[in-house]
PDB file of C-alpha atoms in Angstrom:
ATOM      1  CA  ILE A  25     -10.897   3.369  16.007  1.00 97.00           C
ATOM      2  CA  GLN A  26     -10.346   1.347  19.158  1.00 97.00           C
ATOM      3  CA  ALA A  27     -10.958  -1.897  17.246  1.00 97.00           C
ATOM      4  CA  MET A  28      -8.211  -0.884  14.787  1.00 97.00           C
ATOM      5  CA  LEU A  29      -5.789  -0.201  17.633  1.00 98.00           C
ATOM      6  CA  ASP A  30      -6.688  -3.457  19.398  1.00 97.00           C
ATOM      7  CA  GLN A  31      -6.204  -5.482  16.198  1.00 95.00           C
ATOM      8  CA  ALA A  32      -2.654  -4.140  15.820  1.00 96.00           C
ATOM      9  CA  GLY A  33      -1.870  -4.325  19.550  1.00 97.00           C
ATOM     10  CA  LEU A  34      -1.247  -0.575  19.707  1.00 98.00           C
ATOM     11  CA  LYS A  35      -2.203   2.258  22.050  1.00 98.00           C
ATOM     12  CA  ALA A  36      -3.475   5.514  20.545  1.00 98.00           C
ATOM     13  CA  THR A  37      -0.302   7.376  21.523  1.00 98.00           C
ATOM     14  CA  ASP A  38       2.127   4.765  20.168  1.00 98.00           C
ATOM     15  CA  GLU A  39       4.368   6.081  17.419  1.00 98.00           C
ATOM     16  CA  VAL A  40       3.904   3.951  14.310  1.00 98.00           C
ATOM     17  CA  VAL A  41       6.532   5.748  12.252  1.00 97.00           C
ATOM     18  CA  PHE A  42       8.621   8.891  12.378  1.00 96.00           C
ATOM     19  CA  VAL A  43       9.247  10.645   9.066  1.00 93.00           C
ATOM     20  CA  GLU A  44      12.639  12.182   9.644  1.00 88.00           C
ATOM     21  CA  HIS A  45      12.879  14.599   6.723  1.00 83.00           C
ATOM     22  CA  ARG A  46       9.434  15.982   7.628  1.00 86.00           C
ATOM     23  CA  ASN A  47       9.992  15.817  11.400  1.00 92.00           C
ATOM     24  CA  VAL A  48       6.538  14.212  11.761  1.00 95.00           C
ATOM     25  CA  SER A  49       5.554  11.505  14.217  1.00 97.00           C
ATOM     26  CA  VAL A  50       2.663   9.365  13.001  1.00 98.00           C
ATOM     27  CA  THR A  51       0.726   7.957  15.936  1.00 98.00           C
ATOM     28  CA  ALA A  52      -1.378   4.813  15.929  1.00 98.00           C
ATOM     29  CA  GLU A  53      -4.480   6.903  16.577  1.00 98.00           C
ATOM     30  CA  LYS A  54      -3.892   8.981  13.426  1.00 98.00           C
ATOM     31  CA  VAL A  55      -3.387   5.829  11.369  1.00 98.00           C
ATOM     32  CA  ALA A  56      -6.550   4.262  12.816  1.00 98.00           C
ATOM     33  CA  ILE A  57      -8.627   7.386  12.151  1.00 98.00           C
ATOM     34  CA  ASN A  58      -7.540   7.470   8.510  1.00 98.00           C
ATOM     35  CA  ALA A  59      -8.113   3.715   8.139  1.00 98.00           C
ATOM     36  CA  VAL A  60     -11.678   4.129   9.436  1.00 98.00           C
ATOM     37  CA  MET A  61     -12.256   7.041   7.040  1.00 98.00           C
ATOM     38  CA  ALA A  62     -11.008   4.798   4.214  1.00 98.00           C
ATOM     39  CA  GLY A  63     -13.544   2.091   5.124  1.00 98.00           C
ATOM     40  CA  CYS A  64     -11.063  -0.484   6.413  1.00 98.00           C
ATOM     41  CA  LYS A  65     -12.008  -3.444   8.546  1.00 98.00           C
ATOM     42  CA  SER A  66     -10.026  -3.611  11.783  1.00 98.00           C
ATOM     43  CA  GLU A  67      -8.142  -6.699  10.616  1.00 98.00           C
ATOM     44  CA  TYR A  68      -6.491  -4.605   7.871  1.00 98.00           C
ATOM     45  CA  MET A  69      -4.668  -2.433  10.418  1.00 98.00           C
ATOM     46  CA  PRO A  70      -1.491  -4.607  10.703  1.00 97.00           C
ATOM     47  CA  VAL A  71      -1.036  -4.432   6.900  1.00 98.00           C
ATOM     48  CA  ILE A  72      -1.427  -0.642   6.957  1.00 98.00           C
ATOM     49  CA  VAL A  73       1.127  -0.339   9.763  1.00 98.00           C
ATOM     50  CA  ALA A  74       3.572  -2.616   7.919  1.00 98.00           C
ATOM     51  CA  ALA A  75       3.185  -0.577   4.712  1.00 98.00           C
ATOM     52  CA  LEU A  76       3.866   2.674   6.575  1.00 98.00           C
ATOM     53  CA  GLU A  77       6.942   1.161   8.224  1.00 97.00           C
ATOM     54  CA  ALA A  78       8.248   0.077   4.819  1.00 96.00           C
ATOM     55  CA  MET A  79       7.564   3.507   3.313  1.00 95.00           C
ATOM     56  CA  VAL A  80       9.675   5.380   5.849  1.00 94.00           C
ATOM     57  CA  ASP A  81      12.622   2.991   5.724  1.00 93.00           C
ATOM     58  CA  PRO A  82      15.552   5.210   4.649  1.00 89.00           C
ATOM     59  CA  LYS A  83      16.588   2.552   2.098  1.00 90.00           C
ATOM     60  CA  TRP A  84      13.260   3.067   0.309  1.00 91.00           C
ATOM     61  CA  GLY A  85      13.300   6.854   0.128  1.00 87.00           C
ATOM     62  CA  PHE A  86       9.729   8.016   0.815  1.00 87.00           C
ATOM     63  CA  HIS A  87      10.505  11.638  -0.015  1.00 85.00           C
ATOM     64  CA  GLY A  88      10.979  10.932  -3.738  1.00 85.00           C
ATOM     65  CA  PRO A  89       7.646   9.289  -4.585  1.00 85.00           C
ATOM     66  CA  ALA A  90       5.788  11.506  -2.103  1.00 87.00           C
ATOM     67  CA  THR A  91       6.954  14.786  -3.663  1.00 86.00           C
ATOM     68  CA  SER A  92       8.140  14.051  -7.193  1.00 85.00           C
ATOM     69  CA  THR A  93       6.610  15.610 -10.289  1.00 86.00           C
ATOM     70  CA  GLY A  94       6.641  12.100 -11.811  1.00 85.00           C
ATOM     71  CA  GLY A  95       3.332  11.108 -10.224  1.00 86.00           C
ATOM     72  CA  ALA A  96       4.125   7.638  -8.919  1.00 89.00           C
ATOM     73  CA  GLY A  97       1.642   6.022  -6.553  1.00 91.00           C
ATOM     74  CA  ILE A  98       2.611   3.869  -3.599  1.00 94.00           C
ATOM     75  CA  LEU A  99       1.848   0.321  -4.760  1.00 96.00           C
ATOM     76  CA  ILE A 100       1.384  -2.081  -1.854  1.00 97.00           C
ATOM     77  CA  ILE A 101       1.942  -5.782  -2.590  1.00 97.00           C
ATOM     78  CA  VAL A 102       0.808  -8.176   0.128  1.00 98.00           C
ATOM     79  CA  ASN A 103       2.134 -11.746   0.250  1.00 97.00           C
ATOM     80  CA  GLY A 104       1.598 -14.815   2.379  1.00 97.00           C
ATOM     81  CA  PRO A 105      -1.301 -15.902   4.569  1.00 97.00           C
ATOM     82  CA  ALA A 106      -2.448 -12.329   5.309  1.00 97.00           C
ATOM     83  CA  ALA A 107      -3.230 -11.745   1.636  1.00 97.00           C
ATOM     84  CA  ARG A 108      -5.473 -14.810   1.550  1.00 95.00           C
ATOM     85  CA  ASP A 109      -7.020 -14.309   5.006  1.00 97.00           C
ATOM     86  CA  LEU A 110      -7.946 -10.690   4.275  1.00 98.00           C
ATOM     87  CA  GLY A 111      -9.285 -11.437   0.788  1.00 97.00           C
ATOM     88  CA  ILE A 112      -6.875  -9.134  -1.027  1.00 98.00           C
ATOM     89  CA  ASN A 113      -7.471  -9.643  -4.733  1.00 97.00           C
ATOM     90  CA  SER A 114      -4.621 -11.116  -6.762  1.00 96.00           C
ATOM     91  CA  GLY A 115      -6.529 -12.245  -9.826  1.00 94.00           C
ATOM     92  CA  GLU A 116      -9.151 -11.079 -12.273  1.00 92.00           C
ATOM     93  CA  ASP A 117      -9.933  -7.364 -12.415  1.00 91.00           C
ATOM     94  CA  LEU A 118      -6.891  -6.821 -10.210  1.00 89.00           C
ATOM     95  CA  PHE A 119      -7.014  -3.035 -10.090  1.00 88.00           C
ATOM     96  CA  GLY A 120     -10.772  -2.871 -10.585  1.00 87.00           C
ATOM     97  CA  PRO A 121     -13.658  -2.207  -8.223  1.00 88.00           C
ATOM     98  CA  GLY A 122     -15.294  -4.696  -5.901  1.00 89.00           C
ATOM     99  CA  TRP A 123     -12.415  -5.611  -3.610  1.00 95.00           C
ATOM    100  CA  ARG A 124     -12.812  -3.913  -0.238  1.00 97.00           C
ATOM    101  CA  ALA A 125      -9.415  -4.898   1.178  1.00 97.00           C
ATOM    102  CA  ASN A 126      -7.539  -3.669  -1.900  1.00 97.00           C
ATOM    103  CA  ALA A 127      -9.470  -0.408  -2.106  1.00 96.00           C
ATOM    104  CA  THR A 128      -9.472   0.546   1.554  1.00 97.00           C
ATOM    105  CA  ILE A 129      -5.915  -0.437   2.520  1.00 98.00           C
ATOM    106  CA  GLY A 130      -4.508   1.573  -0.370  1.00 97.00           C
ATOM    107  CA  ARG A 131      -6.856   4.455   0.420  1.00 97.00           C
ATOM    108  CA  ALA A 132      -5.833   4.448   4.097  1.00 98.00           C
ATOM    109  CA  ILE A 133      -2.176   4.843   3.099  1.00 97.00           C
ATOM    110  CA  ARG A 134      -3.016   7.769   0.806  1.00 96.00           C
ATOM    111  CA  LEU A 135      -5.135   9.419   3.522  1.00 97.00           C
ATOM    112  CA  VAL A 136      -2.271   9.142   6.032  1.00 97.00           C
ATOM    113  CA  MET A 137      -0.002  10.730   3.425  1.00 95.00           C
ATOM    114  CA  ARG A 138      -2.470  13.600   2.859  1.00 94.00           C
ATOM    115  CA  ASN A 139      -3.860  14.181   6.334  1.00 96.00           C
ATOM    116  CA  VAL A 140      -0.909  13.397   8.581  1.00 97.00           C
ATOM    117  CA  LEU A 141       2.172  13.857   6.393  1.00 94.00           C
ATOM    118  CA  ARG A 142       0.596  16.797   4.505  1.00 92.00           C
ATOM    119  CA  CYS A 143       1.359  15.426   1.019  1.00 91.00           C
ATOM    120  CA  LEU A 144      -1.176  17.723  -0.592  1.00 88.00           C
ATOM    121  CA  PRO A 145      -1.271  18.455  -4.326  1.00 86.00           C
ATOM    122  CA  GLY A 146       0.401  21.763  -5.066  1.00 85.00           C
ATOM    123  CA  THR A 147       2.336  21.797  -1.803  1.00 86.00           C
ATOM    124  CA  LEU A 148       4.516  18.787  -0.941  1.00 84.00           C
ATOM    125  CA  ASP A 149       2.903  16.580  -3.601  1.00 86.00           C
ATOM    126  CA  ARG A 150       4.222  18.040  -6.853  1.00 86.00           C
ATOM    127  CA  SER A 151       2.845  15.442  -9.282  1.00 87.00           C
ATOM    128  CA  THR A 152       2.150  17.012 -12.655  1.00 85.00           C
ATOM    129  CA  MET A 153      -0.180  14.227 -13.769  1.00 84.00           C
ATOM    130  CA  GLY A 154      -1.733  11.851 -11.264  1.00 83.00           C
ATOM    131  CA  HIS A 155      -3.394   8.493 -11.905  1.00 85.00           C
ATOM    132  CA  THR A 156      -5.938   6.324 -10.134  1.00 84.00           C
ATOM    133  CA  GLY A 157      -3.218   4.368  -8.331  1.00 87.00           C
ATOM    134  CA  ARG A 158      -2.555   7.498  -6.330  1.00 87.00           C
ATOM    135  CA  TYR A 159      -6.080   7.155  -4.926  1.00 86.00           C
ATOM    136  CA  THR A 160      -5.630   3.524  -3.861  1.00 92.00           C
ATOM    137  CA  TYR A 161      -2.993   0.994  -4.947  1.00 95.00           C
ATOM    138  CA  CYS A 162      -2.977  -2.325  -3.100  1.00 96.00           C
ATOM    139  CA  ILE A 163      -2.833  -5.865  -4.493  1.00 96.00           C
ATOM    140  CA  ALA A 164      -1.789  -9.359  -3.503  1.00 97.00           C
ATOM    141  CA  GLU A 165       0.533 -11.520  -5.557  1.00 96.00           C
ATOM    142  CA  ASN A 166      -1.183 -14.497  -7.180  1.00 95.00           C
ATOM    143  CA  GLU A 167       1.165 -16.983  -5.533  1.00 95.00           C
ATOM    144  CA  ALA A 168      -0.964 -20.057  -6.236  1.00 92.00           C
ATOM    145  CA  ASN A 169      -0.950 -19.646 -10.033  1.00 94.00           C
ATOM    146  CA  SER A 170       2.513 -18.190 -10.544  1.00 93.00           C
ATOM    147  CA  PRO A 171       5.305 -20.294 -12.071  1.00 94.00           C
ATOM    148  CA  TRP A 172       7.871 -18.283 -10.071  1.00 95.00           C
ATOM    149  CA  PRO A 173       8.657 -18.200  -6.358  1.00 96.00           C
ATOM    150  CA  PRO A 174       6.582 -15.570  -4.537  1.00 96.00           C
ATOM    151  CA  LEU A 175       8.110 -12.109  -4.220  1.00 96.00           C
ATOM    152  CA  HIS A 176       8.483 -12.358  -0.455  1.00 97.00           C
ATOM    153  CA  VAL A 177      10.281 -15.709  -0.763  1.00 97.00           C
ATOM    154  CA  GLU A 178      12.660 -14.210  -3.354  1.00 96.00           C
ATOM    155  CA  ARG A 179      13.348 -11.478  -0.819  1.00 95.00           C
ATOM    156  CA  GLY A 180      14.351 -13.998   1.886  1.00 97.00           C
ATOM    157  CA  PHE A 181      11.103 -14.583   3.797  1.00 97.00           C
ATOM    158  CA  LEU A 182       9.472 -17.948   4.421  1.00 97.00           C
ATOM    159  CA  PRO A 183       6.388 -18.925   2.372  1.00 95.00           C
ATOM    160  CA  GLU A 184       4.268 -19.039   5.546  1.00 96.00           C
ATOM    161  CA  GLN A 185       5.213 -15.483   6.534  1.00 97.00           C
ATOM    162  CA  SER A 186       3.059 -12.512   5.635  1.00 97.00           C
ATOM    163  CA  THR A 187       4.849  -9.522   4.139  1.00 97.00           C
ATOM    164  CA  VAL A 188       4.132  -6.132   2.668  1.00 97.00           C
ATOM    165  CA  THR A 189       6.242  -4.643  -0.128  1.00 96.00           C
ATOM    166  CA  VAL A 190       5.933  -1.017  -1.204  1.00 96.00           C
ATOM    167  CA  PHE A 191       6.868   0.189  -4.654  1.00 91.00           C
ATOM    168  CA  ALA A 192       6.701   3.607  -6.310  1.00 92.00           C
ATOM    169  CA  ALA A 193       4.677   2.749  -9.407  1.00 92.00           C
ATOM    170  CA  LEU A 194       3.160   4.558 -12.340  1.00 89.00           C
ATOM    171  CA  ALA A 195      -0.245   3.651 -13.761  1.00 88.00           C
ATOM    172  CA  PRO A 196      -0.728   0.108 -15.050  1.00 84.00           C
ATOM    173  CA  HIS A 197      -0.709  -0.392 -18.818  1.00 82.00           C
ATOM    174  CA  GLN A 198      -2.555  -3.263 -20.428  1.00 80.00           C
ATOM    175  CA  TYR A 199      -1.317  -4.785 -23.683  1.00 79.00           C
ATOM    176  CA  TYR A 200      -3.002  -7.579 -25.576  1.00 80.00           C
ATOM    177  CA  ASN A 201      -3.300  -9.088 -29.017  1.00 81.00           C
ATOM    178  CA  GLN A 202      -6.536 -10.849 -29.911  1.00 83.00           C
ATOM    179  CA  LEU A 203      -5.470 -11.747 -33.466  1.00 87.00           C
ATOM    180  CA  SER A 204      -2.491 -14.078 -33.020  1.00 86.00           C
ATOM    181  CA  ASN A 205      -2.677 -17.821 -32.395  1.00 85.00           C
ATOM    182  CA  THR A 206       0.652 -17.962 -30.506  1.00 82.00           C
ATOM    183  CA  ALA A 207       2.695 -15.710 -28.299  1.00 71.00           C
TER     184      ALA A 207
END
């Protein structure tokens, strides 16, 4: 837990975020505890903190995806050097197993939601039909192979900056056609 706090430059009692409509202060210690329970490496802590900060921004509206019957998960998209340095998968088997950073960062966010913010099914979490993204939902954008500017650059950040974007997302759907010769 101390390694998590040190990595993010935080003291245990530092407030990471305050969720106004819940009147809940989320301390760095609580975030670190949940990150350790999720299996995170200490170097993931700054991404977790950034995702929590984005989630409680009033312009994003955390209350909706956290309590809706719609069942959205909090999709975390990491861009820039942090995505590469931490080994966050952006390619094959994107939402599949085998990617520690993806699995544990997303899981840490969900554990903070459950254990600190009390988003428990049947109480504040009113999802009628969940999906696996509600267990863990973290990816990186495949910036190197994309024909478009990276998401964080489109949003006004520099390519060399690391960013975290949060998105209320339903389960991924995969479509393919193995019979056609052209698109």
